[in-house]
Short mmCIF file of C-alpha atoms and ligand atoms in Angstrom, two decimals:
data_model
loop_
_atom_site.label_atom_id
_atom_site.label_comp_id
_atom_site.label_asym_id
_atom_site.label_seq_id
_atom_site.Cartn_x
_atom_site.Cartn_y
_atom_site.Cartn_z
CA MET G 1 55.81 36.07 -41.66
CA ALA G 2 56.49 37.57 -38.35
CA LYS G 3 56.33 35.15 -35.48
CA GLU G 4 53.35 35.53 -33.19
CA LYS G 5 53.88 35.86 -29.53
CA THR G 6 51.30 35.89 -26.79
CA VAL G 7 51.57 37.56 -23.45
CA TYR G 8 49.19 37.67 -20.54
CA VAL G 9 48.34 41.16 -19.38
CA CYS G 10 46.64 42.31 -16.19
CA THR G 11 43.55 44.31 -17.17
CA ASN G 12 43.75 46.24 -13.95
CA CYS G 13 47.28 47.59 -13.97
CA GLY G 14 48.82 46.54 -17.28
CA GLN G 15 51.52 44.27 -15.84
CA ASP G 16 52.43 41.49 -18.29
CA SER G 17 53.64 37.96 -17.83
CA PRO G 18 54.64 35.14 -20.22
CA LYS G 19 52.17 32.75 -18.61
CA TRP G 20 48.76 33.04 -17.02
CA ILE G 21 48.67 33.82 -13.31
CA GLY G 22 45.70 34.04 -10.99
CA LYS G 23 46.84 36.89 -8.79
CA CYS G 24 48.62 39.89 -10.19
CA PRO G 25 51.95 40.33 -8.39
CA SER G 26 51.89 44.05 -9.15
CA CYS G 27 48.41 45.22 -8.09
CA GLY G 28 47.19 42.17 -6.18
CA ALA G 29 43.96 41.76 -8.18
CA TRP G 30 42.62 38.27 -8.87
CA ASN G 31 41.61 36.83 -12.24
CA THR G 32 42.55 39.89 -14.22
CA TYR G 33 45.04 38.31 -16.65
CA VAL G 34 43.92 38.01 -20.28
CA GLU G 35 45.78 36.69 -23.28
CA GLU G 36 47.02 39.22 -25.82
CA VAL G 37 48.68 38.53 -29.16
CA VAL G 38 51.60 40.74 -30.05
CA ARG G 39 53.74 40.54 -33.11
CA LYS G 40 57.28 39.84 -32.24
CA GLU G 41 59.57 42.61 -33.30
CA THR G 42 61.94 41.16 -35.84
CA ALA G 43 64.23 44.09 -36.46
CA ASN G 44 67.48 43.47 -34.71
CA LYS G 45 68.26 46.63 -32.91
CA ARG G 46 71.87 47.58 -32.64
CA PRO G 47 73.06 47.64 -29.06
CA VAL G 48 73.86 51.08 -27.74
CA SER G 49 77.59 51.56 -27.80
CA GLY G 50 77.67 54.81 -25.92
CA LEU G 51 79.66 56.43 -28.71
CA GLU G 52 76.78 57.85 -30.76
CA THR G 53 76.33 61.59 -30.77
CA ALA G 54 73.61 62.64 -28.38
CA LYS G 55 70.48 64.34 -29.75
CA SER G 56 69.82 66.38 -26.65
CA LYS G 57 72.03 68.07 -24.10
CA PRO G 58 71.55 68.01 -20.31
CA LEU G 59 70.90 71.46 -18.88
CA THR G 60 70.75 72.83 -15.35
CA LEU G 61 67.36 74.05 -14.16
CA ASN G 62 68.58 77.65 -14.37
CA ASP G 63 69.34 77.27 -18.08
CA ILE G 64 65.85 76.07 -18.90
CA THR G 65 63.69 78.97 -20.04
CA GLY G 66 59.95 79.38 -19.91
CA GLY G 67 57.99 79.72 -16.72
CA ASP G 68 54.26 79.75 -17.00
CA GLU G 69 52.96 78.15 -20.17
CA PRO G 70 50.24 80.10 -21.91
CA ARG G 71 47.01 78.19 -21.41
CA ILE G 72 44.22 77.62 -23.85
CA ASP G 73 40.96 79.01 -22.49
CA MET G 74 38.31 76.31 -22.88
CA CYS G 75 35.45 78.85 -22.48
CA ASP G 76 34.12 76.74 -19.61
CA GLU G 77 34.92 77.92 -16.10
CA GLU G 78 34.49 74.54 -14.47
CA LEU G 79 36.68 72.77 -17.00
CA ASN G 80 39.32 75.49 -16.91
CA ARG G 81 39.54 75.24 -13.16
CA VAL G 82 39.80 71.46 -13.12
CA LEU G 83 42.54 71.64 -15.74
CA GLY G 84 44.46 74.03 -13.49
CA GLY G 85 43.67 77.24 -15.39
CA GLY G 86 43.12 76.06 -18.96
CA LEU G 87 44.50 73.47 -21.33
CA VAL G 88 48.30 73.35 -21.67
CA PRO G 89 49.53 73.20 -25.29
CA GLY G 90 51.10 69.84 -26.05
CA SER G 91 49.42 68.08 -23.17
CA LEU G 92 47.57 64.79 -23.31
CA VAL G 93 44.37 64.75 -21.27
CA LEU G 94 42.37 61.64 -20.54
CA LEU G 95 38.69 62.07 -19.75
CA GLY G 96 37.40 58.88 -18.16
CA GLY G 97 33.98 57.82 -16.98
CA GLU G 98 31.31 55.16 -17.22
CA PRO G 99 29.43 54.81 -20.50
CA GLY G 100 26.54 57.24 -20.89
CA ILE G 101 27.66 59.64 -18.19
CA GLY G 102 28.13 62.49 -20.68
CA LYS G 103 31.78 62.52 -21.71
CA SER G 104 31.09 63.01 -25.41
CA THR G 105 28.52 65.68 -24.59
CA LEU G 106 30.97 67.59 -22.39
CA VAL G 107 33.74 67.56 -24.96
CA LEU G 108 31.52 68.32 -27.95
CA GLN G 109 29.84 71.17 -26.09
CA THR G 110 33.22 72.63 -25.15
CA VAL G 111 34.68 72.49 -28.64
CA LEU G 112 31.54 73.99 -30.16
CA HIS G 113 32.19 77.11 -28.11
CA LEU G 114 35.85 77.36 -29.08
CA SER G 115 35.22 79.49 -32.13
CA ASP G 116 38.78 80.77 -32.56
CA LYS G 117 40.43 77.34 -32.53
CA LYS G 118 40.54 74.73 -35.23
CA VAL G 119 39.38 71.50 -33.62
CA LEU G 120 39.53 68.02 -35.12
CA TYR G 121 37.02 65.71 -33.48
CA ILE G 122 37.79 62.08 -34.24
CA SER G 123 34.88 59.84 -33.46
CA GLY G 124 35.34 56.11 -33.41
CA GLU G 125 32.04 55.42 -31.73
CA GLU G 126 29.38 57.54 -33.32
CA SER G 127 28.63 58.34 -36.93
CA ALA G 128 28.85 61.91 -38.18
CA ARG G 129 25.04 62.00 -38.31
CA GLN G 130 24.77 61.02 -34.67
CA LEU G 131 27.23 63.73 -33.74
CA LYS G 132 25.25 66.24 -35.77
CA LEU G 133 22.06 65.25 -33.91
CA ARG G 134 23.84 65.68 -30.60
CA ALA G 135 25.32 69.02 -31.61
CA ASP G 136 21.86 70.24 -32.63
CA ARG G 137 20.66 69.76 -29.06
CA ILE G 138 23.40 71.97 -27.69
CA PRO G 139 22.98 75.70 -28.30
CA HIS G 140 26.04 77.13 -30.04
CA ASN G 141 27.11 79.65 -32.64
CA SER G 142 28.50 78.41 -35.89
CA SER G 143 31.72 76.59 -35.23
CA ASP G 144 34.32 75.20 -37.59
CA CYS G 145 34.89 72.04 -35.63
CA LEU G 146 35.96 69.32 -38.06
CA ILE G 147 34.45 65.89 -37.56
CA VAL G 148 35.86 62.66 -38.87
CA CYS G 149 34.83 59.08 -38.11
CA GLU G 150 37.99 57.03 -38.04
CA THR G 151 39.44 54.22 -35.98
CA SER G 152 42.84 53.62 -37.56
CA LEU G 153 45.68 55.46 -35.89
CA GLU G 154 47.63 55.75 -39.14
CA GLN G 155 44.62 57.31 -40.89
CA ILE G 156 44.13 59.70 -37.98
CA TYR G 157 47.66 61.01 -38.46
CA VAL G 158 46.91 61.57 -42.17
CA HIS G 159 43.82 63.61 -41.24
CA ILE G 160 45.81 65.60 -38.71
CA LYS G 161 48.51 66.31 -41.26
CA ASN G 162 45.94 67.51 -43.80
CA THR G 163 43.98 69.73 -41.44
CA GLN G 164 46.66 71.03 -39.02
CA PRO G 165 44.27 71.41 -36.04
CA ASP G 166 44.93 73.39 -32.84
CA LEU G 167 43.22 70.75 -30.72
CA VAL G 168 42.53 67.08 -31.32
CA ILE G 169 39.74 65.08 -29.64
CA ILE G 170 39.70 61.30 -29.78
CA ASP G 171 36.42 59.65 -28.79
CA SER G 172 37.27 57.06 -27.58
CA ILE G 173 40.73 55.59 -27.17
CA GLN G 174 39.24 52.09 -26.86
CA THR G 175 38.05 52.18 -30.48
CA ILE G 176 41.39 53.22 -31.99
CA SER G 177 43.86 50.66 -33.28
CA THR G 178 47.22 50.67 -34.98
CA GLU G 179 48.20 48.33 -37.82
CA THR G 180 51.53 47.52 -36.23
CA ILE G 181 49.85 45.36 -33.60
CA ASP G 182 47.62 42.40 -34.31
CA SER G 183 45.38 42.45 -31.28
CA SER G 184 41.87 43.86 -31.44
CA PRO G 185 40.91 47.50 -30.69
CA GLY G 186 40.30 48.10 -27.02
CA SER G 187 42.79 45.45 -25.94
CA LEU G 188 45.40 46.53 -23.48
CA VAL G 189 48.30 46.40 -25.89
CA GLN G 190 46.43 48.47 -28.49
CA VAL G 191 45.31 51.06 -25.97
CA ARG G 192 48.80 51.36 -24.56
CA GLU G 193 50.59 51.57 -27.91
CA CYS G 194 48.11 54.03 -29.44
CA SER G 195 48.22 56.37 -26.48
CA ALA G 196 52.00 56.26 -26.28
CA SER G 197 52.12 57.17 -29.96
CA ILE G 198 49.59 59.98 -29.50
CA LEU G 199 51.59 61.30 -26.55
CA LYS G 200 54.66 61.46 -28.76
CA PHE G 201 52.65 63.32 -31.38
CA ALA G 202 51.30 65.81 -28.82
CA LYS G 203 54.75 66.57 -27.42
CA GLU G 204 56.46 66.87 -30.78
CA THR G 205 53.88 69.15 -32.40
CA ASN G 206 52.78 70.96 -29.22
CA THR G 207 49.16 70.13 -30.07
CA PRO G 208 46.92 69.33 -27.10
CA VAL G 209 44.97 66.09 -27.37
CA ILE G 210 41.94 65.07 -25.32
CA LEU G 211 41.33 61.33 -25.15
CA ILE G 212 38.01 59.93 -24.01
CA GLY G 213 38.21 56.60 -22.22
CA HIS G 214 35.64 54.23 -20.78
CA ILE G 215 35.71 52.78 -17.34
CA ASN G 216 33.77 49.61 -17.15
CA LYS G 217 32.39 48.33 -13.88
CA GLU G 218 33.70 44.81 -14.41
CA GLY G 219 36.97 46.14 -15.79
CA SER G 220 36.75 43.69 -18.69
CA ILE G 221 37.76 46.27 -21.30
CA ALA G 222 41.27 47.59 -21.01
CA GLY G 223 40.54 50.35 -18.57
CA PRO G 224 42.05 53.80 -18.56
CA LYS G 225 44.01 52.67 -15.48
CA VAL G 226 46.78 51.57 -17.84
CA LEU G 227 46.71 54.98 -19.45
CA GLU G 228 47.03 56.94 -16.27
CA HIS G 229 50.81 56.55 -16.29
CA ILE G 230 51.13 57.73 -19.85
CA VAL G 231 48.97 60.85 -19.97
CA ASP G 232 49.61 64.25 -18.35
CA THR G 233 46.17 64.80 -16.88
CA VAL G 234 43.43 62.39 -15.89
CA LEU G 235 39.95 63.79 -15.45
CA GLN G 236 37.09 61.68 -14.27
CA PHE G 237 33.49 62.43 -15.04
CA GLU G 238 31.20 60.86 -12.50
CA GLY G 239 27.70 60.95 -11.13
CA ASP G 240 24.64 58.82 -10.92
CA GLN G 241 22.95 58.30 -14.30
CA HIS G 242 19.54 58.75 -12.71
CA TYR G 243 20.39 62.15 -11.28
CA MET G 244 21.28 65.21 -13.20
CA TYR G 245 24.43 66.24 -11.33
CA ARG G 246 27.81 65.37 -12.76
CA ILE G 247 31.14 65.92 -11.10
CA LEU G 248 34.35 66.47 -13.03
CA ARG G 249 37.29 65.52 -10.86
CA SER G 250 40.98 65.76 -11.54
CA ILE G 251 42.77 62.57 -10.50
CA LYS G 252 46.17 63.40 -11.86
CA ASN G 253 47.41 66.71 -13.17
CA ARG G 254 50.97 67.54 -14.12
CA PHE G 255 49.95 71.19 -14.57
CA GLY G 256 47.72 71.92 -11.62
CA SER G 257 46.09 70.81 -8.42
CA THR G 258 44.12 67.59 -8.14
CA ALA G 259 41.91 69.08 -5.46
CA GLU G 260 39.81 70.97 -7.99
CA LEU G 261 36.30 69.95 -8.85
CA GLY G 262 33.79 70.97 -11.50
CA ILE G 263 30.05 70.50 -11.15
CA TYR G 264 27.58 70.26 -14.01
CA GLU G 265 23.93 69.61 -14.41
CA MET G 266 22.76 67.44 -17.34
CA ARG G 267 19.90 69.10 -19.14
CA GLN G 268 17.91 68.49 -22.27
CA ASN G 269 20.19 70.91 -24.10
CA GLY G 270 23.56 69.79 -22.82
CA LEU G 271 25.50 70.32 -19.62
CA ARG G 272 25.05 73.45 -17.55
CA GLN G 273 27.89 74.70 -15.34
CA VAL G 274 26.89 74.87 -11.70
CA SER G 275 28.84 77.66 -10.07
CA ASN G 276 27.01 77.57 -6.75
CA PRO G 277 26.27 73.93 -5.94
CA SER G 278 24.82 74.59 -2.48
CA GLU G 279 21.81 76.46 -3.76
CA LEU G 280 20.91 73.62 -6.06
CA LEU G 281 21.31 70.93 -3.45
CA LEU G 282 19.31 72.77 -0.84
CA SER G 283 16.48 73.99 -3.02
CA GLN G 284 13.94 71.47 -1.73
CA ASP G 285 11.59 72.71 0.90
CA HIS G 286 11.75 70.52 3.95
CA ASP G 287 10.12 72.63 6.62
CA GLY G 288 8.79 70.59 9.49
CA MET G 289 10.30 67.33 8.28
CA SER G 290 12.24 65.09 10.62
CA GLY G 291 15.29 63.13 9.52
CA VAL G 292 16.96 65.94 7.57
CA ALA G 293 20.27 67.49 8.57
CA ILE G 294 22.40 69.92 6.59
CA ALA G 295 26.16 69.42 6.51
CA SER G 296 28.79 71.87 5.42
CA ALA G 297 30.97 69.57 3.35
CA ILE G 298 34.04 70.06 1.22
CA GLU G 299 34.68 68.14 -1.95
CA GLY G 300 37.97 68.92 -3.57
CA VAL G 301 38.56 72.50 -2.51
CA ARG G 302 35.00 73.71 -2.73
CA PRO G 303 32.74 73.94 0.27
CA PHE G 304 29.07 73.26 -0.25
CA LEU G 305 26.08 72.44 1.87
CA ILE G 306 24.43 69.11 1.41
CA GLU G 307 21.36 67.53 2.77
CA THR G 308 21.61 64.20 4.60
CA GLN G 309 18.32 62.38 4.99
CA ALA G 310 17.64 59.44 7.27
CA LEU G 311 14.67 57.22 7.92
CA VAL G 312 14.55 55.08 11.03
CA SER G 313 11.64 52.69 11.47
CA SER G 314 10.94 49.53 13.43
CA ALA G 315 12.22 46.42 11.72
CA VAL G 316 9.31 44.27 10.61
CA TYR G 317 11.43 41.23 9.89
CA GLY G 318 13.98 39.65 12.15
CA ASN G 319 17.02 41.23 10.56
CA PRO G 320 16.99 45.03 10.58
CA GLN G 321 17.90 46.57 7.25
CA ARG G 322 20.66 49.08 6.83
CA SER G 323 21.14 50.93 3.60
CA ALA G 324 23.09 54.02 2.60
CA THR G 325 23.11 55.90 -0.71
CA GLY G 326 26.00 58.26 -1.33
CA PHE G 327 27.65 57.33 1.96
CA ASP G 328 29.82 54.41 3.04
CA LEU G 329 27.60 51.73 4.61
CA ARG G 330 30.34 50.47 6.92
CA ARG G 331 30.89 53.97 8.21
CA MET G 332 27.16 54.32 8.85
CA ASN G 333 27.17 51.06 10.81
CA MET G 334 30.07 52.38 12.84
CA LEU G 335 28.17 55.60 13.58
CA LEU G 336 25.10 53.57 14.60
CA ALA G 337 27.26 51.59 17.02
CA VAL G 338 28.56 54.85 18.50
CA LEU G 339 25.00 56.10 18.96
CA GLU G 340 24.00 52.85 20.62
CA LYS G 341 26.95 52.70 22.99
CA ARG G 342 27.60 56.37 23.81
CA VAL G 343 24.21 58.02 23.59
CA GLY G 344 22.19 54.99 24.61
CA PHE G 345 19.83 54.85 21.65
CA LYS G 346 18.44 51.41 20.97
CA LEU G 347 18.77 51.11 17.24
CA ALA G 348 19.43 47.38 17.04
CA GLN G 349 15.80 46.58 16.19
CA LYS G 350 15.38 49.43 13.71
CA ASP G 351 15.70 49.70 9.97
CA VAL G 352 17.97 52.60 9.07
CA PHE G 353 18.05 54.17 5.59
CA LEU G 354 20.40 57.00 4.74
CA ASN G 355 20.49 59.12 1.65
CA ILE G 356 22.63 62.02 0.48
CA ALA G 357 20.31 64.24 -1.55
CA GLY G 358 21.08 64.94 -5.20
CA GLY G 359 22.78 61.62 -5.93
CA LEU G 360 26.17 62.85 -4.80
CA ARG G 361 28.73 60.57 -3.25
CA VAL G 362 30.53 62.31 -0.42
CA ASN G 363 33.79 61.13 1.09
CA ASP G 364 34.28 64.03 3.46
CA PRO G 365 34.39 62.70 7.06
CA ALA G 366 32.97 66.03 8.28
CA ILE G 367 29.46 64.92 7.34
CA ASP G 368 29.48 62.29 10.14
CA LEU G 369 27.82 64.71 12.53
CA SER G 370 24.96 65.42 10.14
CA VAL G 371 24.50 61.70 9.49
CA ILE G 372 24.14 61.07 13.21
CA SER G 373 21.85 64.07 13.63
CA ALA G 374 19.60 63.01 10.77
CA ILE G 375 19.31 59.51 12.24
CA LEU G 376 18.47 60.86 15.69
CA SER G 377 16.02 63.35 14.25
CA SER G 378 14.18 60.62 12.38
CA ASN G 379 14.27 58.27 15.36
CA MET G 380 12.68 60.86 17.62
CA ASP G 381 10.51 62.29 14.84
CA THR G 382 11.67 65.78 15.77
CA GLU G 383 12.87 68.18 13.11
CA ILE G 384 16.16 70.02 13.22
CA GLU G 385 15.68 73.75 12.84
CA ARG G 386 16.01 74.82 9.24
CA ASP G 387 18.63 77.47 9.81
CA THR G 388 21.06 75.11 11.56
CA CYS G 389 23.84 73.24 9.84
CA MET G 390 26.87 71.32 11.07
CA ALA G 391 30.33 69.94 10.36
CA GLY G 392 32.31 67.44 12.40
CA GLU G 393 33.87 64.02 12.30
CA VAL G 394 32.67 61.49 14.87
CA GLY G 395 35.21 59.28 16.62
CA LEU G 396 34.67 55.83 18.08
CA SER G 397 34.25 57.08 21.61
CA GLY G 398 31.59 59.57 20.53
CA GLU G 399 33.91 62.57 20.45
CA ILE G 400 33.49 65.20 17.75
CA ARG G 401 36.85 65.49 16.05
CA PRO G 402 38.19 68.59 14.33
CA VAL G 403 37.82 68.91 10.57
CA ASN G 404 39.92 70.70 7.97
CA ARG G 405 39.16 74.13 6.44
CA ILE G 406 36.64 75.07 9.08
CA GLU G 407 36.70 78.75 8.07
CA GLN G 408 35.57 77.88 4.55
CA ARG G 409 32.78 75.68 5.87
CA ILE G 410 31.53 78.36 8.24
CA GLY G 411 31.85 81.00 5.51
CA GLU G 412 29.73 78.99 3.07
CA ALA G 413 27.03 78.41 5.70
CA GLU G 414 26.98 82.10 6.53
CA LYS G 415 26.79 83.07 2.87
CA LEU G 416 23.72 80.91 2.42
CA GLY G 417 21.90 82.49 5.33
CA PHE G 418 22.26 79.86 8.03
CA LYS G 419 21.97 81.21 11.58
CA ARG G 420 23.74 78.47 13.54
CA ILE G 421 26.46 75.97 12.82
CA LEU G 422 27.65 73.15 15.07
CA VAL G 423 31.42 72.84 14.89
CA PRO G 424 34.01 70.73 16.74
CA LYS G 425 35.23 72.58 19.82
CA HIS G 426 38.89 71.92 19.02
CA ASN G 427 38.54 73.72 15.72
CA LEU G 428 37.79 77.02 17.44
CA GLN G 429 41.07 77.30 19.30
CA GLY G 430 42.88 80.41 18.16
CA MET G 431 40.22 81.29 15.62
CA ASP G 432 39.01 84.86 15.22
CA THR G 433 35.23 84.61 15.38
CA SER G 434 34.42 88.24 16.17
CA LYS G 435 33.44 89.17 12.60
CA LEU G 436 31.08 86.24 12.06
CA LYS G 437 27.36 86.85 11.94
CA ILE G 438 26.55 83.16 12.19
CA GLU G 439 26.30 81.67 15.69
CA LEU G 440 28.92 79.02 16.37
CA ILE G 441 27.97 76.17 18.66
CA PRO G 442 31.11 74.34 19.74
CA VAL G 443 30.54 70.65 20.56
CA ARG G 444 32.92 68.13 22.05
CA LYS G 445 30.80 65.03 22.18
CA VAL G 446 27.82 63.52 20.40
CA GLU G 447 25.72 64.08 23.56
CA GLU G 448 26.46 67.81 23.47
CA ALA G 449 25.42 68.03 19.82
CA PHE G 450 22.30 66.14 20.69
CA ARG G 451 21.42 68.57 23.46
CA ALA G 452 22.16 71.59 21.25
CA LEU G 453 19.86 70.28 18.52
CA PHE G 454 16.96 68.79 20.42
CA GLY G 455 17.13 70.47 23.83
P1 LIG J 1 27.16 60.81 -23.75
O1 LIG J 1 27.89 62.09 -23.87
O2 LIG J 1 26.82 60.08 -25.00
O3 LIG J 1 27.90 59.82 -22.77
P2 LIG J 1 29.32 59.11 -22.94
O4 LIG J 1 30.02 59.73 -24.06
O5 LIG J 1 29.97 59.34 -21.61
O6 LIG J 1 29.03 57.67 -23.14
O7 LIG J 1 25.85 61.13 -22.90
C1 LIG J 1 24.71 60.48 -23.14
C2 LIG J 1 23.62 60.83 -22.18
O8 LIG J 1 23.42 62.20 -21.98
C3 LIG J 1 22.37 60.29 -22.79
O9 LIG J 1 21.78 59.41 -21.86
C4 LIG J 1 21.54 61.47 -23.08
C5 LIG J 1 22.07 62.54 -22.21
N1 LIG J 1 21.96 63.88 -22.82
C6 LIG J 1 21.13 64.83 -22.25
O10 LIG J 1 20.44 64.58 -21.26
N2 LIG J 1 21.08 66.10 -22.80
C7 LIG J 1 21.81 66.44 -23.89
O11 LIG J 1 21.74 67.58 -24.36
C8 LIG J 1 22.66 65.43 -24.48
C9 LIG J 1 23.48 65.76 -25.69
C10 LIG J 1 22.72 64.18 -23.90
MG1 LIG J 2 30.53 58.82 -25.89
#
C-alpha cells in the first residue's frame, strides 16, 4: 500500500508546509492552514541526465506563426467583451462567484444559444432534472447541448472522448475529484490537481473549457484563488443577491484587457444583458428630493451615471451612526471630516447614511464629489437640480482633484441629457470644450462646488 503523507496547505494562497503554522509566510493570512492527505508518489523517477532527445525545439519569436487566434463567438455581447472579443480555443476560463449569484444560469443560458457548437455540460452539483427545470425558464431554441452529471475526473475524460465536444463546461470544479489523490472533493489538492489536468487537456486538444468555481465568504472551501495561477482567464460574477444587477468582471485575462466589464440584470427568465447601464440606474424619479446626487463614474472602461443617496439626521443616541452601502465606510468618514474642517459643517452630532442606488459597489474615487454633495444636500434639505451631475475626487484639504477619462464621463452625461456637470478645474487644461453642448462647471475646492450647487 502506498504510504500516506499529510501536508498542511494554506486555503488562501495554496502554499504548503510539512507542519501546521498559524501565519502563512506566503500571503500573510492567519489560521488558514488545513491538513490534507496526499498519497506519496512511489514511482522512482529517473533523474534527468540532459542527454535525452528533446520533444520540442526553441524558436525565435519571428519563427512562431499565427497572430490573432480566431475567437469563438459566445452570442452574448457582454460576455464576448469581457473575454476580450470571444472565447479563445484551447483556453481555460474560470468563472468565480458566491453561491447563488447566477453562475450556472449565465453559463447555461450562453450555451443554450450556441446552436452551431457541440457543448458538453458536466454538472457535479445539480441533477439533470434540475438543469432541465432551469433551462425551461430560459427562452431558447432547440439546442444540442449535452448534459452529464459526473464528479469523477477520469469518467469526465471518457465522456469527452465519446462525445468530442467543441466546448466543455464544468460546474463546479469543487465537486470534481480524481482517483489518484485520496483527499476529498473540494480540498485544495484535489482542486489544484484536477484543474492542472484539465488545463493540459484543453491545451493538447485545443478545446476551450469553462470552469465554475465558488468563492466562499469564510474561505473555508478551497477557493478559486489557488486556481488563478493555473487558468488563462478569471472572470468574477458579482452583485448583491437582493438586487437584480450582476457585474461580470475580468480579473485576469491572457487574451484581453482586464478593464472590461459586463452588466446583467437577473430576471425571472434568466439574465438580460444591460447595454446601457446608466438608463437603468437613473430610472427612478427623484424630483424635488434632497440628498440625491448623480455621479459620472467609470467602472472598468465603461462610464455610467449612478445615483448617490444620503440621509443626514440628528443623532438620537449619544454615538452618531455612520453607515455606507456600496461605498467604503472609511472613505466616507474621511469625507465627513473634510466637510467638517474645510466647509465648517457640524456633522459630529448627526447620523449619516449613504447608499449607492442599484446595489452596485463602486470603487471609482471620482464619486467623492457626489457623495459630499448628497450629504450636504440632505443636511440642508435642499435638492440638487435634476439636470446636474458631477465627477471629482476630494483630497484631504478639500481640494477637488483631477480624475481619469474626463472626456468619457462628460460624454456620457451629455448623451443622457444632463445640462451641467461639475468637473475638477485641473482636468480642463488643454481640453477642447467648444463642441460640447453640456455646460462645464470647473471647481477647485469643495466650497466652490458647494456654491455652484446651492448658491
Ligand atoms: P445559480 O445560477 O444557481 O447560481 P450559482 O450557480 O452561482 O450558485 O442562480 C440561482 C439564482 O438565480 C436563484 O436564486 C434563482 C435565480 N434565477 C432567476 O432569478 N431567474 C432565472 O431565470 C434563473 C434560472 C435563476
Ligand atoms: Mg451553480
